[in-house]
Coordinates of C-alpha atoms in Angstrom, one line a residue:
Chain A
M21 CA 189.9 -62.4 11.7
N22 CA 189.3 -59.7 14.3
G23 CA 188.6 -61.9 17.3
S24 CA 188.2 -59.3 20.1
L25 CA 185.3 -57.5 18.5
F26 CA 183.5 -60.7 17.8
V27 CA 184.0 -61.9 21.4
N28 CA 182.6 -58.6 22.7
F29 CA 179.7 -58.6 20.2
P30 CA 177.1 -60.0 22.7
F31 CA 177.9 -57.3 25.2
I32 CA 177.6 -54.5 22.7
V33 CA 174.1 -55.9 21.8
V34 CA 173.3 -56.0 25.6
A35 CA 174.3 -52.3 25.9
L36 CA 172.1 -51.4 22.9
L37 CA 169.2 -53.3 24.2
L38 CA 169.5 -51.7 27.7
A39 CA 169.5 -48.2 26.1
L40 CA 166.5 -49.2 23.9
G41 CA 164.6 -50.5 26.9
F42 CA 165.2 -47.5 29.0
Y43 CA 164.2 -45.2 26.1
T44 CA 161.0 -47.2 25.6
I45 CA 160.0 -47.0 29.3
G46 CA 160.9 -43.4 29.6
F47 CA 159.5 -41.9 26.4
K48 CA 156.7 -44.0 25.0
R49 CA 153.1 -43.0 25.9
N50 CA 151.3 -46.2 25.3
L51 CA 151.2 -48.4 28.4
I52 CA 151.6 -51.6 26.3
K53 CA 154.8 -50.2 24.8
V54 CA 156.1 -49.4 28.3
V55 CA 155.5 -53.1 29.2
I56 CA 157.4 -54.1 26.1
G57 CA 160.2 -51.8 27.2
V58 CA 160.5 -53.7 30.5
E59 CA 160.6 -56.9 28.4
I60 CA 163.4 -55.6 26.3
L61 CA 165.4 -54.8 29.5
E62 CA 164.8 -58.3 30.7
G63 CA 166.0 -59.7 27.4
A64 CA 169.1 -57.6 27.7
V65 CA 169.9 -58.8 31.2
N66 CA 169.2 -62.4 30.3
M67 CA 171.4 -62.2 27.3
F68 CA 174.2 -60.7 29.4
I69 CA 174.0 -63.7 31.8
V70 CA 174.1 -66.3 29.1
A71 CA 176.9 -64.5 27.3
L72 CA 178.9 -64.5 30.5
G73 CA 178.7 -68.2 31.0
Y74 CA 179.8 -69.1 27.4
V75 CA 183.3 -70.5 26.8
K76 CA 184.6 -70.4 23.2
G77 CA 184.4 -73.9 21.8
G78 CA 182.8 -75.1 25.0
Y79 CA 181.2 -78.4 25.8
T80 CA 177.8 -78.9 27.3
P81 CA 178.0 -79.1 31.1
I82 CA 177.3 -82.7 31.7
Y83 CA 179.8 -83.9 34.2
T84 CA 179.3 -87.7 34.1
Q85 CA 180.8 -89.5 31.0
A86 CA 182.4 -86.3 29.7
P87 CA 185.1 -86.9 27.1
Q88 CA 188.6 -86.3 28.1
E89 CA 189.1 -83.2 25.9
A90 CA 186.1 -81.5 27.6
V91 CA 187.9 -80.9 30.9
G92 CA 188.3 -77.2 31.5
K93 CA 186.2 -76.3 28.5
M94 CA 182.7 -76.8 29.8
V95 CA 180.2 -74.0 29.6
L96 CA 179.2 -72.9 33.1
P97 CA 175.7 -74.3 33.9
T98 CA 174.8 -71.8 36.6
P99 CA 174.2 -68.8 34.3
Q100 CA 171.8 -70.9 32.3
A101 CA 169.9 -71.9 35.4
L102 CA 169.8 -68.3 36.4
T103 CA 168.4 -67.2 33.1
L104 CA 165.7 -69.8 33.2
T105 CA 164.6 -68.7 36.6
S106 CA 164.7 -65.1 35.5
I107 CA 162.6 -65.8 32.4
V108 CA 159.9 -67.5 34.5
I109 CA 159.8 -64.6 36.9
G110 CA 159.7 -62.2 33.9
V111 CA 156.6 -64.0 32.5
A112 CA 154.8 -63.5 35.8
V113 CA 155.7 -59.8 35.9
T114 CA 154.5 -59.3 32.3
A115 CA 151.2 -61.1 32.9
L116 CA 150.5 -59.0 35.9
M117 CA 151.5 -55.8 34.1
L118 CA 149.2 -56.6 31.2
A119 CA 146.4 -57.5 33.5
F120 CA 146.8 -54.0 35.1
A121 CA 146.9 -52.5 31.7
V122 CA 143.6 -54.2 30.7
N123 CA 142.0 -53.0 33.9
I124 CA 143.2 -49.5 33.4
Y125 CA 141.8 -49.5 29.9
R126 CA 138.4 -50.5 31.3
H127 CA 138.3 -47.7 33.8
Y128 CA 140.0 -44.9 31.9
G129 CA 139.2 -45.7 28.3
T130 CA 142.8 -45.0 27.3
L131 CA 146.2 -46.5 27.5
D132 CA 148.0 -43.1 27.2
V133 CA 150.2 -42.8 30.3
T134 CA 149.9 -39.0 30.2
R135 CA 146.1 -39.3 30.6
V136 CA 146.2 -42.1 33.2
R137 CA 146.8 -39.5 35.9
R138 CA 144.1 -39.6 38.5
L139 CA 146.6 -40.0 41.3
R140 CA 148.6 -36.9 41.7
G141 CA 150.1 -34.5 44.3
Chain B
M21 CA 164.1 -78.5 64.7
I22 CA 166.0 -75.4 65.7
E23 CA 168.6 -75.8 63.0
H24 CA 165.9 -75.9 60.3
L25 CA 164.3 -72.6 61.5
P26 CA 165.6 -70.4 58.6
A27 CA 164.0 -72.7 56.0
L28 CA 160.8 -73.0 58.0
M29 CA 160.5 -69.3 58.2
V30 CA 160.0 -69.1 54.5
A31 CA 158.3 -72.5 54.0
L32 CA 155.5 -71.8 56.5
P33 CA 154.0 -68.7 54.8
L34 CA 154.5 -70.3 51.4
F35 CA 152.6 -73.3 52.6
G36 CA 149.9 -71.0 54.0
A37 CA 149.7 -69.1 50.7
F38 CA 149.2 -72.3 48.7
I39 CA 146.6 -73.6 51.0
A40 CA 144.6 -70.4 51.1
P41 CA 142.9 -70.7 47.7
L42 CA 141.2 -74.0 49.0
F43 CA 139.0 -71.8 51.3
K44 CA 137.2 -70.4 48.3
K45 CA 133.8 -70.7 49.8
H46 CA 134.7 -69.9 53.4
H47 CA 135.7 -66.3 53.7
E48 CA 135.7 -66.5 57.5
G49 CA 137.9 -69.6 57.3
V50 CA 140.6 -68.1 55.2
S51 CA 140.9 -65.1 57.5
I52 CA 141.4 -67.3 60.5
W53 CA 143.9 -69.5 58.5
A54 CA 145.9 -66.4 57.7
I55 CA 145.9 -65.2 61.3
F56 CA 146.9 -68.7 62.4
V57 CA 149.8 -69.0 59.9
T58 CA 151.2 -65.5 60.5
G59 CA 150.8 -66.0 64.2
I60 CA 153.0 -69.2 64.1
S61 CA 155.6 -67.4 62.1
V62 CA 155.8 -64.7 64.7
V63 CA 156.7 -67.5 67.2
L64 CA 159.2 -68.9 64.8
S65 CA 160.9 -65.6 64.3
L66 CA 161.2 -65.0 68.0
L67 CA 162.8 -68.4 68.4
L68 CA 165.2 -67.7 65.5
T69 CA 166.2 -64.3 67.0
K70 CA 166.8 -65.9 70.4
E71 CA 169.0 -68.5 68.7
V72 CA 170.9 -65.9 66.7
V73 CA 171.5 -63.5 69.6
T74 CA 172.8 -66.3 71.9
N75 CA 174.7 -68.5 69.5
G76 CA 175.8 -66.2 66.7
I77 CA 175.2 -66.5 62.9
I78 CA 173.2 -69.4 61.6
M79 CA 174.2 -71.0 58.4
Y80 CA 171.6 -73.0 56.7
V81 CA 172.5 -75.0 53.5
F82 CA 169.7 -76.4 51.5
G83 CA 170.2 -80.0 50.7
A84 CA 173.5 -80.5 52.5
D85 CA 175.0 -80.1 55.9
K86 CA 178.2 -78.4 54.8
P87 CA 178.3 -75.2 52.9
T88 CA 181.4 -75.9 50.9
L89 CA 182.5 -78.2 48.1
V90 CA 186.2 -79.1 48.5
L91 CA 187.9 -80.0 45.2
P92 CA 190.7 -82.6 45.1
S93 CA 193.2 -79.8 44.9
G94 CA 192.0 -78.5 48.3
Y95 CA 190.2 -75.5 46.9
A96 CA 186.9 -74.9 48.7
V97 CA 184.0 -73.0 47.2
P98 CA 180.5 -72.4 48.6
I99 CA 177.9 -74.2 46.5
R100 CA 174.1 -74.6 46.9
I101 CA 171.6 -72.1 48.1
M102 CA 172.5 -70.8 51.6
F103 CA 170.6 -68.9 54.2
E104 CA 172.8 -66.8 56.5
V105 CA 171.0 -65.3 59.4
D106 CA 172.7 -62.7 61.5
A107 CA 171.2 -60.4 64.1
M108 CA 170.2 -57.8 61.5
G109 CA 168.3 -60.4 59.4
A110 CA 166.6 -61.7 62.5
F111 CA 165.6 -58.2 63.5
M112 CA 164.0 -57.7 60.1
A113 CA 162.3 -61.1 60.3
I114 CA 160.7 -60.1 63.6
S115 CA 159.4 -56.9 62.1
A116 CA 158.1 -58.8 59.0
T117 CA 156.2 -61.5 60.9
L118 CA 154.8 -59.2 63.5
M119 CA 153.4 -56.8 61.0
S120 CA 152.0 -59.5 58.8
F121 CA 150.2 -60.9 61.8
I122 CA 148.8 -57.5 62.8
G123 CA 147.8 -56.9 59.2
A124 CA 146.0 -60.2 59.1
I125 CA 144.0 -59.4 62.3
Y126 CA 143.1 -56.0 60.9
S127 CA 142.0 -57.4 57.6
Y128 CA 139.6 -59.7 59.2
S129 CA 137.0 -57.0 59.3
H130 CA 138.5 -54.4 57.0
V131 CA 138.1 -56.3 53.8
K132 CA 135.1 -58.3 54.8
K133 CA 132.9 -56.6 52.1
D134 CA 135.3 -57.3 49.3
T135 CA 135.3 -60.4 47.1
G136 CA 138.2 -62.7 46.3
L137 CA 139.5 -62.9 49.8
E138 CA 141.2 -66.2 49.3
K139 CA 143.5 -64.5 46.8
Y140 CA 144.0 -61.5 49.1
Y141 CA 145.2 -63.7 52.0
A142 CA 147.3 -65.9 49.7
L143 CA 149.0 -62.8 48.4
L144 CA 149.5 -61.5 52.0
M145 CA 151.3 -64.6 53.0
L146 CA 153.3 -64.7 49.7
L147 CA 154.4 -61.1 50.5
E148 CA 155.5 -62.3 53.9
A149 CA 157.4 -65.2 52.4
G150 CA 159.1 -62.8 50.0
I151 CA 160.2 -60.4 52.7
L152 CA 161.5 -63.2 54.9
G153 CA 163.4 -64.7 52.1
M154 CA 165.0 -61.4 51.3
V155 CA 166.2 -60.7 54.8
L156 CA 167.4 -64.2 55.6
T157 CA 169.2 -65.2 52.4
G158 CA 173.0 -65.2 52.0
D159 CA 172.9 -65.6 48.2
L160 CA 172.7 -62.8 45.8
F161 CA 170.6 -64.5 43.2
N162 CA 168.2 -65.7 45.8
L163 CA 167.9 -62.1 47.0
F164 CA 166.7 -61.2 43.5
V165 CA 164.2 -64.0 43.4
F166 CA 162.6 -63.0 46.7
L167 CA 162.7 -59.4 45.7
E168 CA 160.6 -60.2 42.7
I169 CA 158.2 -62.4 44.8
A170 CA 157.7 -59.5 47.2
G171 CA 157.4 -57.1 44.3
I172 CA 154.8 -59.1 42.5
A173 CA 152.7 -60.0 45.6
G174 CA 152.9 -56.4 46.8
S175 CA 151.8 -54.8 43.5
A176 CA 149.0 -57.4 43.1
L177 CA 147.8 -56.3 46.6
V178 CA 148.1 -52.6 45.7
G179 CA 145.7 -53.3 42.8
F180 CA 143.5 -55.6 44.8
R181 CA 140.4 -53.2 44.7
N182 CA 140.3 -53.6 40.9
Y183 CA 136.8 -52.0 40.7
R184 CA 138.7 -48.7 41.3
G185 CA 140.8 -47.6 38.3
E186 CA 143.2 -45.8 40.6
A187 CA 144.2 -49.1 42.3
S188 CA 145.3 -50.5 38.9
E189 CA 147.2 -47.2 38.2
A190 CA 149.1 -47.4 41.5
G191 CA 149.6 -51.1 41.0
I192 CA 151.2 -50.8 37.6
K193 CA 153.4 -47.9 38.8
Y194 CA 154.7 -50.0 41.7
L195 CA 155.2 -53.0 39.5
I196 CA 157.1 -51.2 36.8
V197 CA 159.4 -49.6 39.4
S198 CA 159.9 -52.9 41.1
A199 CA 160.5 -54.8 37.9
V200 CA 163.1 -52.3 36.6
A201 CA 164.8 -52.1 40.0
S202 CA 165.1 -55.9 40.3
L203 CA 166.2 -56.3 36.7
M204 CA 169.1 -53.9 37.5
V205 CA 169.8 -55.9 40.6
L206 CA 170.1 -59.0 38.5
F207 CA 172.4 -57.2 36.1
A208 CA 174.6 -56.1 38.9
V209 CA 174.6 -59.6 40.4
S210 CA 175.6 -61.1 37.0
I211 CA 178.4 -58.6 36.8
L212 CA 179.7 -59.8 40.1
Y213 CA 179.2 -63.4 39.1
G214 CA 181.1 -62.9 36.0
Q215 CA 184.1 -61.7 38.0
Y216 CA 184.1 -63.9 41.0
G217 CA 182.3 -67.0 39.7
N218 CA 180.1 -67.3 42.7
L219 CA 176.8 -66.0 44.0
N220 CA 177.5 -66.3 47.7
L221 CA 177.4 -62.9 49.4
A222 CA 180.2 -63.7 51.9
Y223 CA 182.4 -65.3 49.3
I224 CA 182.1 -62.3 46.9
A225 CA 182.6 -59.9 49.8
K226 CA 185.8 -61.6 50.8
N227 CA 187.3 -61.5 47.3
V228 CA 186.0 -58.1 46.2
S229 CA 188.7 -56.0 44.6
F230 CA 186.7 -52.9 43.8
N231 CA 187.8 -52.3 40.2
M232 CA 185.8 -50.2 37.7
V233 CA 183.3 -53.0 37.1
D234 CA 182.7 -53.5 40.8
M235 CA 182.0 -49.8 41.1
I236 CA 179.4 -50.1 38.4
A237 CA 177.8 -53.0 40.2
L238 CA 177.7 -51.1 43.5
G239 CA 176.2 -48.1 41.8
L240 CA 173.5 -50.3 40.2
L241 CA 172.7 -52.1 43.4
F242 CA 172.6 -48.8 45.4
T243 CA 170.3 -47.1 42.9
S244 CA 168.0 -50.0 42.6
F245 CA 167.5 -50.6 46.3
A246 CA 167.2 -46.9 46.9
M247 CA 164.5 -46.9 44.2
K248 CA 162.6 -49.7 45.9
C249 CA 162.9 -48.2 49.4
G250 CA 161.5 -44.8 48.2
A251 CA 164.4 -42.5 48.6
V252 CA 163.9 -39.2 47.1
P253 CA 164.5 -39.0 43.4
M254 CA 162.5 -42.2 43.0
H255 CA 159.8 -41.7 45.6
Y256 CA 156.9 -41.0 43.4
W257 CA 155.4 -44.5 43.6
V258 CA 155.2 -44.6 47.4
P259 CA 152.2 -42.3 48.0
D260 CA 150.2 -44.0 45.3
A261 CA 150.9 -47.5 46.4
Y262 CA 150.3 -46.9 50.1
T263 CA 147.2 -44.9 49.5
E264 CA 145.5 -47.5 47.2
V265 CA 146.4 -50.6 49.1
P266 CA 143.8 -51.9 51.7
A267 CA 144.9 -50.6 55.1
G268 CA 145.4 -54.2 56.4
I269 CA 148.3 -54.6 53.9
N270 CA 150.0 -51.4 54.8
P271 CA 152.1 -52.9 57.6
P272 CA 153.6 -55.8 55.5
L273 CA 154.0 -53.4 52.5
L274 CA 156.0 -51.0 54.7
V275 CA 158.2 -53.9 55.8
A276 CA 158.6 -54.9 52.2
T277 CA 159.9 -51.4 51.5
Y278 CA 162.3 -51.6 54.4
A279 CA 163.5 -55.0 53.3
S280 CA 164.9 -53.2 50.3
L281 CA 166.5 -50.7 52.8
Y282 CA 167.9 -53.8 54.5
A283 CA 169.3 -55.0 51.2
L284 CA 170.8 -51.6 50.7
F285 CA 172.6 -51.7 54.1
R286 CA 173.6 -55.3 53.4
V287 CA 175.2 -54.4 50.1
S288 CA 177.0 -51.3 51.3
F289 CA 178.2 -52.9 54.6
T290 CA 178.7 -56.5 54.1
L291 CA 179.3 -56.8 50.4
F292 CA 181.7 -53.9 49.9
A293 CA 182.9 -53.6 53.5
N294 CA 186.5 -54.4 52.7
V295 CA 186.8 -51.2 50.6
V296 CA 188.4 -48.6 52.8
I297 CA 188.4 -45.2 51.0
D298 CA 185.4 -45.2 48.8
L299 CA 183.0 -46.4 51.5
A300 CA 183.1 -43.0 53.3
R301 CA 181.9 -41.4 50.1
V302 CA 179.1 -43.9 49.8
G303 CA 178.2 -43.0 53.4
W304 CA 178.1 -39.3 52.6
I305 CA 175.8 -40.0 49.6
M306 CA 173.5 -42.0 51.8
S307 CA 173.3 -39.3 54.5
I308 CA 172.6 -36.5 52.0
L309 CA 170.1 -38.7 50.3
G310 CA 168.5 -39.2 53.7
V311 CA 168.3 -35.5 54.5
L312 CA 166.8 -34.7 51.0
T313 CA 164.3 -37.6 51.4
M314 CA 163.1 -36.5 54.8
F315 CA 162.8 -32.8 53.9
I316 CA 161.1 -33.3 50.5
G317 CA 158.7 -35.9 51.9
V318 CA 157.5 -33.8 54.7
T319 CA 157.0 -30.6 52.6
M320 CA 154.9 -32.6 50.1
A321 CA 152.9 -34.1 53.0
L322 CA 151.9 -30.6 54.2
I323 CA 149.8 -29.8 51.2
Q324 CA 147.8 -33.1 51.0
K325 CA 144.0 -33.3 51.4
D326 CA 143.8 -37.1 51.3
V327 CA 144.4 -38.4 54.8
K328 CA 146.1 -41.6 53.6
R329 CA 148.2 -39.8 51.0
L330 CA 149.4 -37.4 53.6
M331 CA 150.6 -40.3 55.8
S332 CA 152.3 -42.0 52.9
H333 CA 154.3 -38.9 52.2
H334 CA 155.4 -39.1 55.9
A335 CA 156.5 -42.6 55.3
I336 CA 158.9 -41.3 52.6
S337 CA 160.2 -38.6 55.0
Q338 CA 160.8 -41.1 57.8
T339 CA 162.8 -43.3 55.5
G340 CA 165.2 -40.4 55.4
Y341 CA 166.0 -40.7 59.1
M342 CA 167.1 -44.3 58.6
L343 CA 169.2 -43.4 55.7
L344 CA 170.8 -40.6 57.6
G345 CA 171.5 -42.6 60.7
V346 CA 173.0 -45.6 59.0
G347 CA 174.8 -43.3 56.4
V348 CA 176.5 -41.5 59.3
G349 CA 177.7 -44.9 60.6
L350 CA 178.9 -45.9 57.1
T351 CA 180.9 -42.7 56.7
V352 CA 183.0 -43.5 59.8
L353 CA 183.0 -47.3 59.5
H354 CA 186.8 -47.5 58.9
D355 CA 187.7 -44.9 61.6
P356 CA 187.6 -46.9 64.8
S357 CA 187.7 -44.0 67.3
K358 CA 184.9 -42.1 65.6
L359 CA 182.9 -45.3 65.1
A360 CA 183.0 -46.0 68.8
E361 CA 182.3 -42.3 69.6
F362 CA 179.2 -41.8 67.6
G363 CA 179.1 -44.1 64.5
R364 CA 177.7 -47.1 66.3
D365 CA 175.0 -45.0 68.1
A366 CA 174.1 -43.4 64.8
M367 CA 173.5 -46.7 63.2
A368 CA 171.6 -47.9 66.3
G369 CA 169.4 -44.8 65.8
G370 CA 168.8 -45.6 62.1
V371 CA 168.1 -49.3 62.7
F372 CA 165.9 -48.6 65.8
H373 CA 164.0 -46.1 63.6
I374 CA 163.1 -48.9 61.2
I375 CA 161.0 -50.8 63.7
N376 CA 159.7 -47.7 65.3
N377 CA 158.6 -46.3 62.0
I378 CA 157.0 -49.6 61.0
I379 CA 155.0 -49.6 64.2
Y380 CA 153.7 -46.1 64.3
K381 CA 153.3 -45.7 60.5
S382 CA 151.2 -48.8 60.4
L383 CA 149.2 -47.5 63.3
L384 CA 148.6 -44.2 61.5
L385 CA 147.7 -45.8 58.2
M386 CA 145.3 -48.1 60.0
T387 CA 143.6 -45.3 61.6
A388 CA 143.3 -43.7 58.2
G389 CA 141.8 -47.0 57.0
A390 CA 139.4 -46.9 59.9
L391 CA 138.3 -43.4 59.0
F392 CA 137.8 -44.6 55.4
Y393 CA 135.9 -47.7 56.7
V394 CA 133.5 -45.5 58.7
T395 CA 133.1 -42.4 56.6
G396 CA 133.6 -43.8 53.1
T397 CA 135.9 -40.9 52.2
R398 CA 139.5 -40.0 52.6
N399 CA 139.2 -36.3 51.9
L400 CA 140.0 -34.3 55.0
N401 CA 137.7 -31.5 54.1
E402 CA 134.7 -33.7 54.2
M403 CA 135.4 -35.1 57.7
G404 CA 134.9 -33.5 61.1
G405 CA 133.8 -34.1 64.6
L406 CA 134.7 -37.8 64.6
A407 CA 136.4 -37.8 68.0
R408 CA 133.2 -38.6 69.9
K409 CA 132.0 -41.3 67.5
M410 CA 135.3 -43.1 67.3
P411 CA 137.1 -42.7 70.7
I412 CA 139.6 -45.6 70.3
T413 CA 140.6 -44.6 66.8
T414 CA 141.1 -41.1 68.1
I415 CA 143.4 -42.2 70.9
S416 CA 145.4 -44.5 68.6
F417 CA 145.8 -41.7 66.1
M418 CA 147.0 -39.4 68.9
V419 CA 149.6 -42.0 70.0
G420 CA 150.8 -42.5 66.5
A421 CA 151.0 -38.8 65.7
A422 CA 152.9 -38.1 68.9
A423 CA 155.3 -40.9 68.1
I424 CA 156.0 -39.9 64.6
S425 CA 156.6 -36.3 65.6
G426 CA 159.2 -37.5 68.2
L427 CA 157.5 -36.4 71.4
P428 CA 159.3 -37.7 74.5
P429 CA 157.4 -40.6 76.0
F430 CA 156.8 -42.4 72.7
N431 CA 159.0 -44.6 70.6
G432 CA 159.8 -42.0 67.8
F433 CA 161.6 -39.9 70.3
A434 CA 164.0 -42.6 71.4
S435 CA 165.4 -43.3 67.9
K436 CA 165.2 -39.7 66.6
F437 CA 167.1 -38.4 69.6
L438 CA 169.9 -40.9 68.9
I439 CA 170.0 -39.7 65.3
Y440 CA 170.1 -36.0 66.3
E441 CA 172.9 -36.5 68.8
T442 CA 175.1 -38.4 66.5
S443 CA 174.6 -36.7 63.1
Y444 CA 175.5 -33.5 64.9
R445 CA 179.0 -34.9 65.4
L446 CA 179.4 -35.5 61.7
N447 CA 177.9 -32.2 60.5
P448 CA 175.5 -29.9 62.4
L449 CA 173.6 -29.0 59.3
L450 CA 172.3 -32.6 59.0
T451 CA 170.7 -32.3 62.4
V452 CA 169.1 -28.9 61.6
F453 CA 167.3 -30.5 58.7
A454 CA 166.3 -33.5 60.8
M455 CA 164.8 -31.3 63.5
V456 CA 163.0 -29.0 61.1
T457 CA 161.5 -32.1 59.5
S458 CA 160.2 -33.2 62.9
V459 CA 158.5 -29.9 63.6
L460 CA 156.9 -29.9 60.1
T461 CA 155.7 -33.5 60.8
L462 CA 153.9 -32.4 64.0
A463 CA 152.4 -29.4 62.1
S464 CA 150.8 -31.6 59.5
F465 CA 149.4 -34.0 62.1
V466 CA 147.8 -31.1 63.9
K467 CA 146.1 -30.3 60.7
V468 CA 144.7 -33.9 60.3
F469 CA 143.6 -34.0 63.9
A470 CA 141.8 -30.7 63.7
S471 CA 140.0 -31.4 60.5
A472 CA 139.1 -35.1 61.0
F473 CA 138.5 -35.5 64.8
L474 CA 137.8 -32.1 66.2
G475 CA 135.1 -29.6 65.4
P476 CA 131.3 -29.8 65.6
P477 CA 129.8 -33.2 64.8
L478 CA 128.6 -33.4 61.2
E479 CA 125.0 -34.5 60.5
K480 CA 126.0 -37.1 57.8
F481 CA 128.0 -39.0 60.4
E482 CA 125.1 -39.0 62.9
N483 CA 124.7 -42.8 63.2
K484 CA 128.3 -43.9 62.5
R485 CA 129.9 -46.0 65.1
E486 CA 133.4 -47.2 66.1
V487 CA 135.1 -49.8 63.8
P488 CA 134.7 -53.5 64.5
K489 CA 136.7 -55.3 67.2
P490 CA 139.5 -57.0 65.2
M491 CA 140.5 -53.6 63.8
I492 CA 140.5 -52.1 67.2
V493 CA 142.6 -55.0 68.6
A494 CA 145.2 -54.5 65.8
M495 CA 145.4 -50.8 66.5
L496 CA 145.6 -51.2 70.2
I497 CA 148.5 -53.7 69.9
L498 CA 150.4 -51.2 67.9
A499 CA 149.6 -48.3 70.2
A500 CA 150.7 -50.3 73.1
L501 CA 154.0 -51.2 71.3
C502 CA 154.5 -47.4 70.6
I503 CA 154.3 -46.6 74.3
L504 CA 156.3 -49.7 75.5
F505 CA 159.1 -49.0 73.0
G506 CA 159.1 -45.4 74.1
L507 CA 159.1 -46.1 77.8
F508 CA 161.8 -48.9 77.7
P509 CA 163.9 -48.1 74.7
N510 CA 167.0 -49.6 76.5
V511 CA 165.5 -53.1 76.5
V512 CA 164.8 -53.1 72.8
L513 CA 168.2 -51.4 72.1
D514 CA 170.1 -54.0 74.0
K515 CA 168.2 -57.1 73.0
L516 CA 167.6 -56.3 69.3
V517 CA 169.1 -53.2 67.9
Y518 CA 172.7 -53.2 69.1
P519 CA 173.2 -56.9 68.1
A520 CA 171.9 -56.0 64.7
V521 CA 174.2 -53.0 64.4
D522 CA 177.2 -55.0 65.6
A523 CA 176.3 -57.6 63.0
L524 CA 176.6 -54.9 60.3
I525 CA 179.8 -53.4 61.7
N526 CA 181.6 -56.7 62.3
F527 CA 181.3 -57.8 58.7
A528 CA 184.2 -60.2 59.0
Q529 CA 182.1 -62.5 61.0
Y530 CA 179.5 -62.7 58.2
H531 CA 182.3 -63.5 55.7
S532 CA 183.6 -66.6 57.5
W533 CA 181.1 -69.1 56.3
G534 CA 181.0 -72.6 57.6
G535 CA 184.1 -72.2 59.7
L536 CA 186.2 -71.6 56.6
A537 CA 188.1 -68.4 57.1

């Protein structure tokens, strides 16, 4: 079995998601879709962190009462904690962005980013 | 008490922010509460700076008294969240607390007519907590968290006047830029974590080997922080955000921007300081970015009609000076003779310019806010003859304009002169651009002065009066600081700026956490 490709598979997905996210932020005209683009980026980064911490055939990181064979094979707990924090922050950012989008729709009557252009110069 | 200062610095504004919504019915009360809390944090930051300057770097470990975990094999690693405060961090902390305090005083009257003030002040204190966390932390992931806190609070404040569509437009622009930038910071942080298995700044800095992946991480960090501090290719959000935010928030928002600049310096000096050859290249990139930023910012400012927008473009252009000054220092960091000759002074110029710019730019944006408060418009073509109606605002504006243009007795001169002198030694062309920018800055402020304050008194402003007292007090404090920093630059340089610069240059000190070399 081709092990190396399979090991790197999460990172390939991360790269694809990053590209997709940047494409969405840069080229989509609907404000909601731009917000979704930021979310895709966040998903990519979170997935990268989780994939980093994974050990092949690893054990859960519970240090008390761990079986003897788990020594040296535990999955790192820090990346998972980081991911949780980053997800929580991401929810706050998304909520605020969507609130702004709703307010923009109320004032401009559109979500097209090329027409939400009162500030210029 | 003293040893817990770094934690208190962040805890106090956070506490203030969570208490603020309780004052829902008492708008007066919440303003006074905010002034009180930010005032105390100014005192705390002064104590912290005194402690750092006299006793060296403070390490604060949350939940333990030792920063390290020593394994049975004798291998020691830093665990837990750590705050590491050196003179540079303390310098930024003073700027942050002072400006939040002045912003809170100014806001007392400026936003009186708005609703939802308890949220406004809660966000103001949250922004302060975010900035303080960013500049005091010694942990990369923590840096990301506080970056996001400052970004969210800042953009919510930009969109505070939600009855204006433009405010939401500027808010979402700022938020998207800040979210993308901080996600890329997180990506770079996780790259570093994957290689070195730790998040501690000093630990990574000591072990950094600068392979291909590290270069990618440095590139990502550099770009994201440059994006958040408004360097040129990514400067488009700055004028919108600074224009739409209520003028009382301008000072803390400026500091939030320069906290990203601080993070940029921290990353390029402390994190990758052991890399000898490639750092000079990074320094050159920073200097050239600085020159471009100052020049493009000022040329865009010249054509503006909106008074606040004009000043926001100047904020971009002034960021260029700091990048230039510190970039020159970074270029010669590993060349001891050149560093002693002009590199250290160049960095002092850049760092001194941070606090100077925060002071006079806040002053100018506040006078713009005062003009808006009185006239109800920000269009320069509709103003005129206000000098006689608003004498104190006029004087404050003149002080600020003279300072930003680098005229001698004011603070802008002191730092700009250091930058001119030293960047000349690296490449004369850099200085030429810096001086032309200064002249153009003066030109655009003559335009503002002539169209807003001079000229015959207009009939529609017949019964307008000077702005209320708290706004005047805030402006006068800043104007006094402009003059004081300009008259006695040596005091500030010796007490605050050179320690901060030396902290950046002597990165080895930062790396030796907890006595473990």
